[in-house]
Amino acid sequence: MTIQSALRVKIFTLFPEMFPGFLGQSLSGKALEKGLWALETVQLRDFATDNHKTVDDTPCGGGAGMVMKPDLLDRALSAHQPLGRFIYMTPRGKPLTQKLAHELAQEQNLSILCGRYEGVDQRLLEAYDAEEICIGDYVLSGGEPAAMIMLDAIIRLLPDVIGNAGTHDEESFENGLLEYPHYTRPAVWTGPDGVERPVPDVLMGGHHANIAKWRQEQSEAITKERRPDLWDKFKKKD
Ligand code: ADE
């Protein structure tokens, strides 16, 4: 493990104080302390040139909200080269998937632009060939929480962040299915509803092939029920 191989992340934002936020805790926080990834935030407002420190303007053609100015963003981005892979968080982007998280975890440098207001001028995105990424079909008040969620998914995949290298193999989405359910002791637990719930027998039996078969069946059943979209894809691969 060398610092050279660490992932370097630059965040371009009007709210740098939001970072590292929850990424400073737990797994990603420890990884940050260990130097397995590094974070630099850039305050976009520092690149405004007028007395009012203007970062946005009204949309051409009219309509609600404000649009972040391309000239300001260009100054911020060109002062922080090289950008590496340049990402813009937006609900208009391609979906963040586990596959994409793995791909991004291979990079040395990620630069992430977080928009506020209605978004950023399209010409800036074109000129910098931005990769537009969406974390889900809902609209957040800005790109910052989206960037943090994407980074969380990436950081836990970096080498040496999670001790056991095999840990990811059986996780949800890794094999195209949702993960099977987990149980621990006690072997029988009585819940607040007074119902006695035993751990499924097969998990207490110690027969590894039977356990693997049961888990696979559970994964398939839960995927079929909850995520018919994933299930269709999984069946097509067979
Ligand atoms: N900014 C606002 N909503 C977003 C979303 N769902 N994904 C990525 N960036 C966003």
XYZ file of N, CA and C and ligand atoms in Angstrom:
724
model
N 0.854 -1.209 0.000
C 0.000 0.000 0.000
C 0.887 1.256 0.000
N 0.761 2.046 -1.084
C 1.526 3.296 -1.136
C 0.561 4.459 -1.317
N 0.958 5.618 -0.843
C 0.123 6.810 -0.975
C -0.041 7.157 -2.462
N 0.974 6.766 -3.260
C 0.923 7.022 -4.705
C -0.335 6.452 -5.346
N -0.758 5.281 -4.860
C -1.918 4.626 -5.462
C -3.232 5.146 -4.888
N -3.150 6.066 -3.925
C -4.373 6.574 -3.282
C -5.217 7.344 -4.284
N -6.518 7.294 -4.078
C -7.455 8.048 -4.919
C -7.471 9.505 -4.456
N -7.248 10.414 -5.397
C -7.304 11.846 -5.063
C -8.599 12.445 -5.604
N -9.343 13.074 -4.713
C -10.658 13.599 -5.074
C -10.676 15.115 -4.913
N -11.106 15.809 -5.956
C -11.318 17.257 -5.855
C -12.805 17.524 -5.984
N -13.329 18.347 -5.074
C -14.750 18.679 -5.108
C -14.890 20.173 -5.387
N -15.607 20.516 -6.428
C -15.875 21.915 -6.781
C -17.285 22.253 -6.321
N -17.391 23.177 -5.369
C -18.667 23.386 -4.692
C -18.782 24.802 -4.124
N -20.012 25.235 -3.903
C -20.243 26.493 -3.168
C -20.323 26.227 -1.665
N -20.312 24.939 -1.278
C -20.454 24.573 0.137
C -19.367 23.598 0.594
N -18.092 24.046 0.533
C -17.008 23.125 0.902
C -17.095 22.637 2.351
N -17.768 23.430 3.202
C -17.862 23.031 4.617
C -18.733 21.782 4.814
N -19.476 21.388 3.764
C -20.260 20.133 3.849
C -19.344 18.904 3.869
N -18.080 19.065 3.453
C -17.159 17.928 3.307
C -16.136 17.895 4.439
N -15.614 16.771 4.885
C -15.952 15.451 4.377
C -17.300 14.944 4.862
N -17.954 15.648 5.814
C -19.273 15.194 6.269
C -19.189 13.768 6.767
N -20.148 12.951 6.401
C -20.149 11.570 6.916
C -18.994 10.746 6.371
N -18.350 11.242 5.310
C -17.184 10.515 4.777
C -15.990 10.601 5.729
N -16.065 11.511 6.707
C -15.008 11.620 7.720
C -15.188 10.626 8.855
N -16.252 9.824 8.831
C -16.559 8.853 9.882
C -16.349 7.433 9.384
N -16.280 6.523 10.357
C -16.361 5.089 10.066
C -15.319 4.656 9.030
N -15.734 3.777 8.132
C -14.805 3.171 7.178
C -14.076 4.203 6.308
N -14.829 5.104 5.681
C -14.208 6.083 4.779
C -13.378 7.091 5.576
N -13.794 7.401 6.814
C -13.039 8.316 7.667
C -11.691 7.732 8.047
N -11.689 6.444 8.396
C -10.421 5.768 8.745
C -9.523 5.700 7.521
N -10.136 5.421 6.364
C -9.357 5.342 5.119
C -8.752 6.706 4.775
N -9.482 7.766 5.075
C -8.981 9.125 4.836
C -7.778 9.399 5.745
N -7.906 9.034 7.015
C -6.802 9.206 7.985
C -5.570 8.425 7.558
N -5.797 7.224 7.019
C -4.685 6.355 6.608
C -4.073 6.803 5.294
N -4.702 7.762 4.613
C -4.168 8.225 3.326
C -4.536 7.332 2.161
N -5.559 6.483 2.323
C -5.985 5.615 1.216
C -6.764 6.404 0.170
N -7.281 7.546 0.582
C -7.846 8.514 -0.366
C -7.590 9.909 0.193
N -7.644 10.911 -0.666
C -7.372 12.285 -0.241
C -8.441 13.197 -0.822
N -8.769 14.224 -0.057
C -9.873 15.106 -0.441
C -9.401 16.552 -0.486
N -9.729 17.228 -1.585
C -9.478 18.672 -1.688
C -10.799 19.324 -2.094
N -11.205 20.352 -1.360
C -12.417 21.062 -1.778
C -12.024 22.417 -2.365
N -12.776 22.838 -3.361
C -12.529 24.119 -4.019
C -13.794 24.967 -3.890
N -13.656 26.138 -3.276
C -14.787 27.067 -3.136
C -14.949 27.830 -4.459
N -16.017 27.533 -5.160
C -16.232 28.146 -6.477
C -16.351 29.669 -6.381
N -16.909 30.136 -5.277
C -17.112 31.587 -5.129
C -15.785 32.363 -5.149
N -14.694 31.685 -4.766
C -13.373 32.344 -4.785
C -12.979 32.761 -6.199
N -13.649 32.204 -7.203
C -13.284 32.503 -8.583
C -14.195 33.547 -9.226
N -15.069 34.144 -8.418
C -15.888 35.260 -8.906
C -15.009 36.501 -8.987
N -15.282 37.352 -9.978
C -14.398 38.501 -10.210
C -15.048 39.835 -9.830
N -16.350 39.839 -9.601
C -17.038 41.096 -9.291
C -17.141 41.289 -7.770
N -17.482 42.502 -7.362
C -17.556 42.820 -5.924
C -18.596 41.983 -5.189
N -19.661 41.596 -5.910
C -20.727 40.811 -5.260
C -20.428 39.320 -5.211
N -19.301 38.922 -5.794
C -18.925 37.491 -5.839
C -20.027 36.651 -6.498
N -20.479 37.110 -7.645
C -21.588 36.446 -8.349
C -21.153 35.103 -8.927
N -21.951 34.079 -8.686
C -21.652 32.738 -9.215
C -22.675 32.256 -10.232
N -23.810 32.967 -10.316
C -24.893 32.469 -11.164
C -25.582 33.635 -11.859
N -26.462 33.270 -12.781
C -27.216 34.295 -13.517
C -28.551 33.673 -13.935
N -29.469 34.518 -14.424
C -30.794 34.019 -14.809
C -30.686 33.163 -16.076
N -31.583 32.189 -16.240
C -31.522 31.323 -17.423
C -31.891 32.069 -18.707
N -31.103 31.856 -19.745
C -31.457 32.416 -21.047
C -32.745 31.745 -21.508
N -33.650 32.510 -22.053
C -34.940 31.960 -22.459
C -35.981 32.024 -21.369
N -35.574 32.445 -20.188
C -36.519 32.608 -19.076
C -36.727 31.328 -18.295
N -37.557 31.417 -17.273
C -37.828 30.249 -16.439
C -37.312 30.441 -15.031
N -37.592 29.420 -14.200
C -37.287 29.525 -12.770
C -35.813 29.247 -12.488
N -35.345 29.725 -11.341
C -34.021 29.350 -10.837
C -32.897 30.142 -11.464
N -31.693 29.747 -11.110
C -30.487 30.419 -11.572
C -29.533 29.369 -12.116
N -28.639 29.821 -13.000
C -27.703 28.904 -13.652
C -26.279 29.330 -13.298
N -25.436 28.360 -12.942
C -24.050 28.695 -12.590
C -23.272 29.086 -13.844
N -22.455 30.110 -13.702
C -21.811 30.759 -14.851
C -20.628 29.936 -15.384
N -20.551 29.790 -16.714
C -19.474 28.982 -17.285
C -18.088 29.607 -17.107
N -18.011 30.941 -17.167
C -16.691 31.589 -17.058
C -16.108 31.387 -15.662
N -16.954 31.508 -14.654
C -16.510 31.281 -13.271
C -16.023 29.834 -13.085
N -16.830 28.889 -13.572
C -16.482 27.470 -13.405
C -15.194 27.151 -14.165
N -15.038 27.748 -15.322
C -13.826 27.526 -16.125
C -12.582 28.000 -15.364
N -12.695 29.157 -14.710
C -11.533 29.648 -13.950
C -11.183 28.675 -12.817
N -12.216 28.191 -12.128
C -11.980 27.259 -11.017
C -11.349 25.958 -11.523
N -11.878 25.439 -12.622
C -11.400 24.146 -13.128
C -10.000 24.268 -13.723
N -9.764 25.345 -14.455
C -8.428 25.446 -15.086
C -7.347 25.738 -14.056
N -7.718 26.273 -12.897
C -6.727 26.489 -11.823
C -6.418 25.195 -11.054
N -7.147 24.124 -11.354
C -6.954 22.875 -10.593
C -6.700 21.677 -11.487
N -5.895 21.882 -12.527
C -5.509 20.790 -13.419
C -4.396 19.976 -12.755
N -4.270 18.682 -13.066
C -5.152 17.902 -13.922
C -6.387 17.457 -13.148
N -7.489 17.366 -13.859
C -8.740 16.998 -13.198
C -8.910 15.487 -13.078
N -8.230 14.736 -13.950
C -8.519 13.297 -14.010
C -9.907 13.116 -14.581
N -10.617 12.137 -14.070
C -11.978 11.906 -14.571
C -12.892 12.971 -13.998
N -13.583 13.708 -14.884
C -14.349 14.884 -14.459
C -15.844 14.565 -14.464
N -16.447 14.655 -13.293
C -17.837 14.217 -13.102
C -18.703 15.385 -12.665
N -19.899 15.461 -13.226
C -20.888 16.442 -12.787
C -22.095 15.685 -12.236
N -22.445 15.961 -10.975
C -23.583 15.297 -10.337
C -24.872 15.983 -10.790
N -25.771 15.210 -11.377
C -27.035 15.783 -11.871
C -28.089 14.694 -12.033
N -29.358 15.019 -11.743
C -30.415 14.025 -11.993
C -30.550 13.660 -13.466
N -29.923 14.426 -14.358
C -29.973 14.126 -15.795
C -28.911 13.125 -16.215
N -28.044 12.731 -15.258
C -26.902 11.888 -15.612
C -27.254 10.422 -15.789
N -26.237 9.640 -16.158
C -26.427 8.181 -16.224
C -26.456 7.649 -14.795
N -27.144 6.547 -14.564
C -27.294 6.059 -13.187
C -25.978 5.547 -12.600
N -25.767 5.859 -11.329
C -24.654 5.256 -10.582
C -25.040 3.819 -10.267
N -24.201 2.893 -10.705
C -24.423 1.466 -10.427
C -23.187 0.925 -9.717
N -23.301 -0.286 -9.200
C -22.146 -0.924 -8.556
C -21.018 -1.099 -9.577
N -21.384 -1.383 -10.821
C -20.390 -1.557 -11.888
C -19.615 -0.247 -12.095
N -20.348 0.866 -12.145
C -19.696 2.168 -12.338
C -18.838 2.520 -11.115
N -19.315 2.185 -9.915
C -18.527 2.448 -8.700
C -17.194 1.695 -8.772
N -17.212 0.442 -9.220
C -15.966 -0.333 -9.379
C -15.035 0.349 -10.372
N -15.613 0.816 -11.474
C -14.810 1.470 -12.512
C -14.161 2.741 -11.943
N -14.923 3.533 -11.215
C -14.394 4.793 -10.670
C -13.347 4.528 -9.585
N -13.482 3.399 -8.896
C -12.513 3.053 -7.838
C -11.139 2.712 -8.424
N -11.070 2.507 -9.750
C -9.780 2.239 -10.411
C -9.010 3.516 -10.715
N -9.677 4.653 -10.653
C -9.049 5.916 -11.079
C -8.069 6.435 -10.020
N -7.128 7.269 -10.474
C -6.194 7.930 -9.555
C -6.734 9.297 -9.128
N -7.429 9.964 -10.065
C -7.935 11.318 -9.818
C -9.385 11.434 -10.259
N -10.212 11.915 -9.333
C -11.606 12.217 -9.665
C -11.850 13.676 -9.318
N -12.483 14.416 -10.219
C -12.909 15.780 -9.916
C -14.420 15.825 -10.059
N -15.069 16.338 -9.034
C -16.537 16.290 -9.011
C -17.088 17.700 -8.863
N -17.904 18.081 -9.830
C -18.564 19.387 -9.794
C -19.964 19.214 -9.201
N -20.233 19.996 -8.149
C -21.535 19.943 -7.494
C -22.291 21.211 -7.844
N -23.451 21.052 -8.444
C -24.257 22.215 -8.825
C -25.277 22.543 -7.749
N -25.664 23.797 -7.720
C -26.816 24.242 -6.919
C -27.737 24.967 -7.877
N -28.832 25.449 -7.447
C -29.773 26.170 -8.299
C -30.258 25.256 -9.427
N -30.533 25.795 -10.599
C -31.071 24.973 -11.686
C -30.010 24.100 -12.346
N -28.758 24.430 -12.094
C -27.701 23.638 -12.725
C -26.591 24.521 -13.222
N -25.799 24.007 -14.165
C -24.685 24.782 -14.694
C -24.879 24.949 -16.203
N -24.245 25.956 -16.729
C -24.333 26.253 -18.167
C -23.851 25.036 -18.972
N -24.673 24.605 -19.922
C -24.400 23.400 -20.713
C -23.061 23.478 -21.455
N -22.671 24.688 -21.871
C -21.434 24.829 -22.655
C -20.209 24.438 -21.852
N -20.257 24.685 -20.549
C -19.138 24.313 -19.668
C -19.008 22.784 -19.630
N -20.167 22.107 -19.515
C -20.163 20.637 -19.450
C -19.607 20.059 -20.737
N -19.979 20.671 -21.863
C -19.479 20.217 -23.169
C -17.986 20.452 -23.291
N -17.562 21.668 -22.933
C -16.149 22.043 -23.115
C -15.223 21.162 -22.274
N -15.684 20.730 -21.109
C -14.870 19.893 -20.221
C -15.224 18.413 -20.328
N -16.086 18.085 -21.283
C -16.490 16.700 -21.526
C -16.886 16.010 -20.212
N -17.792 16.658 -19.481
C -18.183 16.155 -18.162
C -18.942 14.836 -18.280
N -18.642 13.933 -17.369
C -19.384 12.679 -17.240
C -20.515 12.958 -16.245
N -21.745 12.922 -16.709
C -22.870 13.304 -15.843
C -23.429 12.060 -15.165
N -23.506 12.104 -13.834
C -23.925 10.926 -13.052
C -25.063 11.295 -12.105
N -26.040 10.396 -12.018
C -27.229 10.547 -11.171
C -27.245 9.415 -10.143
N -27.542 9.730 -8.890
C -27.540 8.659 -7.870
C -28.910 8.025 -7.669
N -29.939 8.504 -8.317
C -31.254 7.889 -8.165
C -32.323 8.805 -8.730
N -33.504 8.243 -8.953
C -34.576 8.993 -9.604
C -35.347 9.864 -8.616
N -34.668 10.860 -8.083
C -35.260 11.855 -7.191
C -34.363 13.077 -7.277
N -34.875 14.238 -6.891
C -34.102 15.472 -7.037
C -33.672 15.989 -5.669
N -32.367 16.117 -5.491
C -31.799 16.681 -4.259
C -31.646 18.186 -4.447
N -31.354 18.881 -3.336
C -31.233 20.336 -3.429
C -29.877 20.769 -3.990
N -28.970 19.801 -4.161
C -27.674 20.134 -4.740
C -26.880 18.865 -4.982
N -25.760 19.019 -5.667
C -24.935 17.858 -6.005
C -24.101 17.327 -4.846
N -23.954 18.118 -3.761
C -23.037 17.716 -2.684
C -23.411 16.391 -2.036
N -24.678 16.222 -1.567
C -25.001 14.922 -0.968
C -24.887 13.781 -1.978
N -25.178 14.059 -3.239
C -25.041 13.025 -4.278
C -23.573 12.620 -4.428
N -22.674 13.618 -4.412
C -21.234 13.337 -4.527
C -20.770 12.490 -3.346
N -21.264 12.805 -2.155
C -20.850 12.052 -0.971
C -21.301 10.606 -1.048
N -22.517 10.402 -1.514
C -23.029 9.029 -1.621
C -22.234 8.253 -2.669
N -21.965 8.897 -3.800
C -21.162 8.226 -4.827
C -19.774 7.885 -4.278
N -19.151 8.833 -3.571
C -17.815 8.582 -3.024
C -17.837 7.460 -1.990
N -18.874 7.396 -1.179
C -18.984 6.313 -0.204
C -18.957 4.954 -0.917
N -19.723 4.862 -1.996
C -19.768 3.602 -2.763
C -18.405 3.273 -3.372
N -17.653 4.301 -3.766
C -16.336 4.092 -4.392
C -15.292 3.727 -3.339
N -15.256 4.498 -2.252
C -14.170 4.370 -1.266
C -14.149 2.982 -0.634
N -15.314 2.417 -0.358
C -15.327 1.099 0.274
C -14.801 0.008 -0.648
N -14.661 0.319 -1.943
C -14.115 -0.645 -2.899
C -12.603 -0.494 -3.090
N -12.003 0.574 -2.525
C -10.566 0.791 -2.715
C -9.772 -0.305 -1.999
N -8.592 -0.642 -2.552
C -7.769 -1.657 -1.900
C -7.475 -1.257 -0.457
N -7.524 -2.208 0.446
C -7.163 -2.035 1.867
C -8.176 -1.248 2.699
N -9.288 -0.814 2.113
C -10.289 -0.089 2.914
C -11.129 -1.075 3.727
N -11.539 -2.169 3.101
C -12.198 -3.249 3.843
C -11.206 -4.401 3.913
N -10.951 -4.885 5.136
C -9.893 -5.885 5.384
C -9.949 -7.099 4.475
N -11.077 -7.789 4.447
C -11.174 -9.068 3.753
C -11.500 -8.859 2.275
N -10.553 -9.234 1.412
C -10.686 -8.960 -0.023
C -11.925 -9.628 -0.632
N -12.383 -10.724 -0.038
C -13.540 -11.442 -0.590
C -14.869 -10.837 -0.186
N -14.835 -9.806 0.649
C -16.051 -9.267 1.270
C -17.107 -8.847 0.252
N -16.669 -8.328 -0.897
C -17.626 -7.755 -1.840
C -18.369 -8.798 -2.683
N -17.782 -10.009 -2.779
C -18.283 -10.957 -3.780
C -19.774 -11.257 -3.654
N -20.270 -11.327 -2.425
C -21.656 -11.762 -2.242
C -22.595 -10.605 -1.944
N -22.113 -9.378 -2.055
C -22.972 -8.224 -1.766
C -24.053 -8.041 -2.817
N -25.107 -7.311 -2.429
C -26.139 -6.954 -3.395
C -25.495 -6.308 -4.618
N -26.007 -6.630 -5.784
C -25.624 -6.087 -7.097
C -24.344 -6.701 -7.666
N -23.502 -7.318 -6.807
C -22.210 -7.802 -7.323
C -22.404 -8.920 -8.344
N -23.405 -9.774 -8.125
C -23.657 -10.861 -9.079
C -24.976 -10.646 -9.822
N -25.462 -9.418 -9.808
C -26.710 -9.108 -10.504
C -27.955 -9.383 -9.676
N -27.758 -9.842 -8.426
C -28.895 -10.155 -7.542
C -28.804 -9.351 -6.258
N -29.922 -9.238 -5.546
C -29.898 -8.677 -4.189
C -29.373 -9.757 -3.243
N -28.800 -9.308 -2.145
C -28.167 -10.255 -1.235
C -29.198 -11.028 -0.410
N -28.830 -12.242 -0.028
C -29.652 -13.092 0.856
C -29.712 -12.476 2.261
N -30.687 -12.884 3.103
C -30.783 -12.322 4.454
C -29.740 -12.903 5.408
N -29.445 -12.137 6.455
C -28.430 -12.536 7.451
C -29.067 -12.805 8.802
N -28.445 -13.690 9.562
C -28.893 -14.013 10.929
C -27.675 -14.171 11.817
N -27.863 -13.877 13.125
C -26.825 -14.214 14.107
C -27.514 -14.762 15.356
N -26.742 -15.106 16.404
C -27.352 -15.607 17.632
C -28.154 -14.510 18.335
N -29.158 -14.825 19.161
C -29.550 -16.178 19.619
C -30.259 -16.998 18.542
N -30.193 -18.322 18.710
C -30.766 -19.254 17.729
C -32.288 -19.108 17.652
N -32.901 -18.742 18.771
C -34.334 -18.415 18.765
C -34.487 -17.058 19.438
N -35.179 -16.143 18.778
C -35.360 -14.789 19.327
C -36.848 -14.463 19.375
N -37.268 -13.936 20.539
C -38.673 -13.540 20.682
C -38.770 -12.029 20.517
N -39.509 -11.613 19.523
C -39.623 -10.186 19.216
C -40.667 -9.501 20.074
N -40.834 -8.190 19.914
C -41.798 -7.413 20.686
C -43.238 -7.876 20.440
N -43.461 -8.594 19.339
C -44.799 -9.111 19.049
C -45.057 -10.450 19.744
N -44.085 -10.946 20.546
C -44.250 -12.206 21.278
C -44.013 -13.442 20.419
N -43.686 -13.258 19.163
C -43.472 -14.410 18.266
C -42.031 -14.911 18.415
N -41.890 -16.234 18.573
C -40.562 -16.865 18.626
C -40.067 -17.090 17.207
N -38.937 -16.510 16.900
C -38.413 -16.674 15.539
C -37.072 -17.404 15.583
N -37.031 -18.625 15.061
C -35.757 -19.351 15.007
C -34.931 -18.896 13.797
N -33.618 -19.018 13.889
C -32.755 -18.886 12.700
C -33.085 -20.082 11.794
N -33.182 -19.892 10.465
C -33.457 -21.032 9.581
C -32.501 -22.198 9.859
N -33.073 -23.400 9.979
C -32.314 -24.612 10.344
C -31.048 -24.794 9.513
N -31.192 -24.566 8.214
C -30.064 -24.850 7.300
C -28.804 -24.074 7.718
N -28.994 -22.881 8.289
C -27.836 -22.049 8.665
C -27.173 -22.550 9.939
N -27.886 -23.360 10.719
C -27.340 -23.880 11.974
C -26.703 -25.255 11.751
N -26.901 -25.826 10.558
C -26.483 -27.206 10.295
C -25.010 -27.374 9.946
N -24.375 -26.320 9.452
C -22.948 -26.399 9.115
C -22.653 -27.116 7.798
N -23.675 -27.364 6.992
C -23.471 -28.035 5.695
C -23.292 -26.953 4.624
N -22.031 -26.753 4.228
C -21.719 -25.571 3.413
C -22.421 -25.541 2.065
N -22.526 -26.694 1.428
C -23.187 -26.723 0.106
C -24.675 -26.397 0.249
N -25.294 -26.927 1.281
C -26.723 -26.625 1.508
C -26.930 -25.151 1.830
N -26.028 -24.595 2.607
C -26.120 -23.163 2.963
C -25.992 -22.311 1.700
N -25.026 -22.645 0.870
C -24.806 -21.873 -0.361
C -26.042 -21.959 -1.263
N -26.626 -23.144 -1.355
C -27.817 -23.350 -2.193
C -28.979 -22.535 -1.633
N -29.180 -22.574 -0.326
C -30.274 -21.822 0.317
C -30.096 -20.317 0.085
N -28.878 -19.850 0.238
C -28.619 -18.408 0.048
C -28.898 -17.981 -1.394
N -28.476 -18.821 -2.327
C -28.723 -18.507 -3.737
C -30.239 -18.423 -4.006
N -30.978 -19.372 -3.462
C -32.440 -19.385 -3.657
C -33.086 -18.139 -3.043
N -32.618 -17.777 -1.852
C -33.145 -16.580 -1.184
C -32.859 -15.330 -2.016
N -31.633 -15.242 -2.519
C -31.234 -14.098 -3.358
C -32.146 -13.985 -4.576
N -32.367 -15.109 -5.201
C -33.186 -15.105 -6.420
C -34.619 -14.718 -6.105
N -35.176 -15.270 -5.005
C -36.573 -14.995 -4.658
C -36.777 -13.513 -4.329
N -35.857 -12.956 -3.572
C -36.011 -11.561 -3.137
C -35.811 -10.602 -4.325
N -34.925 -10.973 -5.235
C -34.684 -10.131 -6.417
C -35.917 -10.135 -7.325
N -36.474 -11.327 -7.512
C -37.669 -11.488 -8.346
C -38.806 -10.636 -7.799
N -38.950 -10.646 -6.455
C -40.062 -9.937 -5.829
C -39.847 -8.418 -5.828
N -38.645 -8.000 -5.434
C -38.425 -6.556 -5.230
C -37.929 -5.820 -6.465
N -37.142 -6.532 -7.281
C -36.509 -5.839 -8.410
C -36.669 -6.630 -9.697
N -37.902 -6.639 -10.233
C -38.122 -7.375 -11.487
C -37.184 -6.920 -12.602
N -36.725 -5.662 -12.554
C -35.794 -5.169 -13.587
C -34.462 -5.930 -13.517
N -33.936 -6.118 -12.295
C -32.680 -6.862 -12.126
C -32.884 -8.338 -12.460
N -34.050 -8.847 -12.056
C -34.344 -10.266 -12.280
C -34.374 -10.586 -13.776
N -34.993 -9.730 -14.561
C -35.041 -9.931 -16.017
C -33.637 -9.974 -16.611
N -32.799 -9.052 -16.168
C -31.409 -9.001 -16.661
C -30.659 -10.269 -16.275
N -30.867 -10.700 -15.040
C -30.191 -11.900 -14.522
C -30.605 -13.125 -15.339
N -31.896 -13.246 -15.624
C -32.382 -14.415 -16.372
C -31.840 -14.412 -17.790
N -31.710 -13.228 -18.370
C -31.219 -13.128 -19.758
C -29.770 -13.592 -19.877
N -29.000 -13.408 -18.780
C -27.581 -13.803 -18.791
C -27.406 -15.308 -18.771
N -28.418 -16.042 -18.263
C -28.325 -17.522 -18.118
C -28.103 -18.219 -19.453
N -28.364 16.641 -7.883
C -29.659 16.754 -7.507
N -30.266 15.571 -7.519
C -29.347 14.649 -7.921
C -29.368 13.253 -8.148
N -30.476 12.520 -7.971
N -28.236 12.665 -8.568
C -27.130 13.385 -8.767
N -27.038 14.700 -8.574
C -28.130 15.338 -8.151
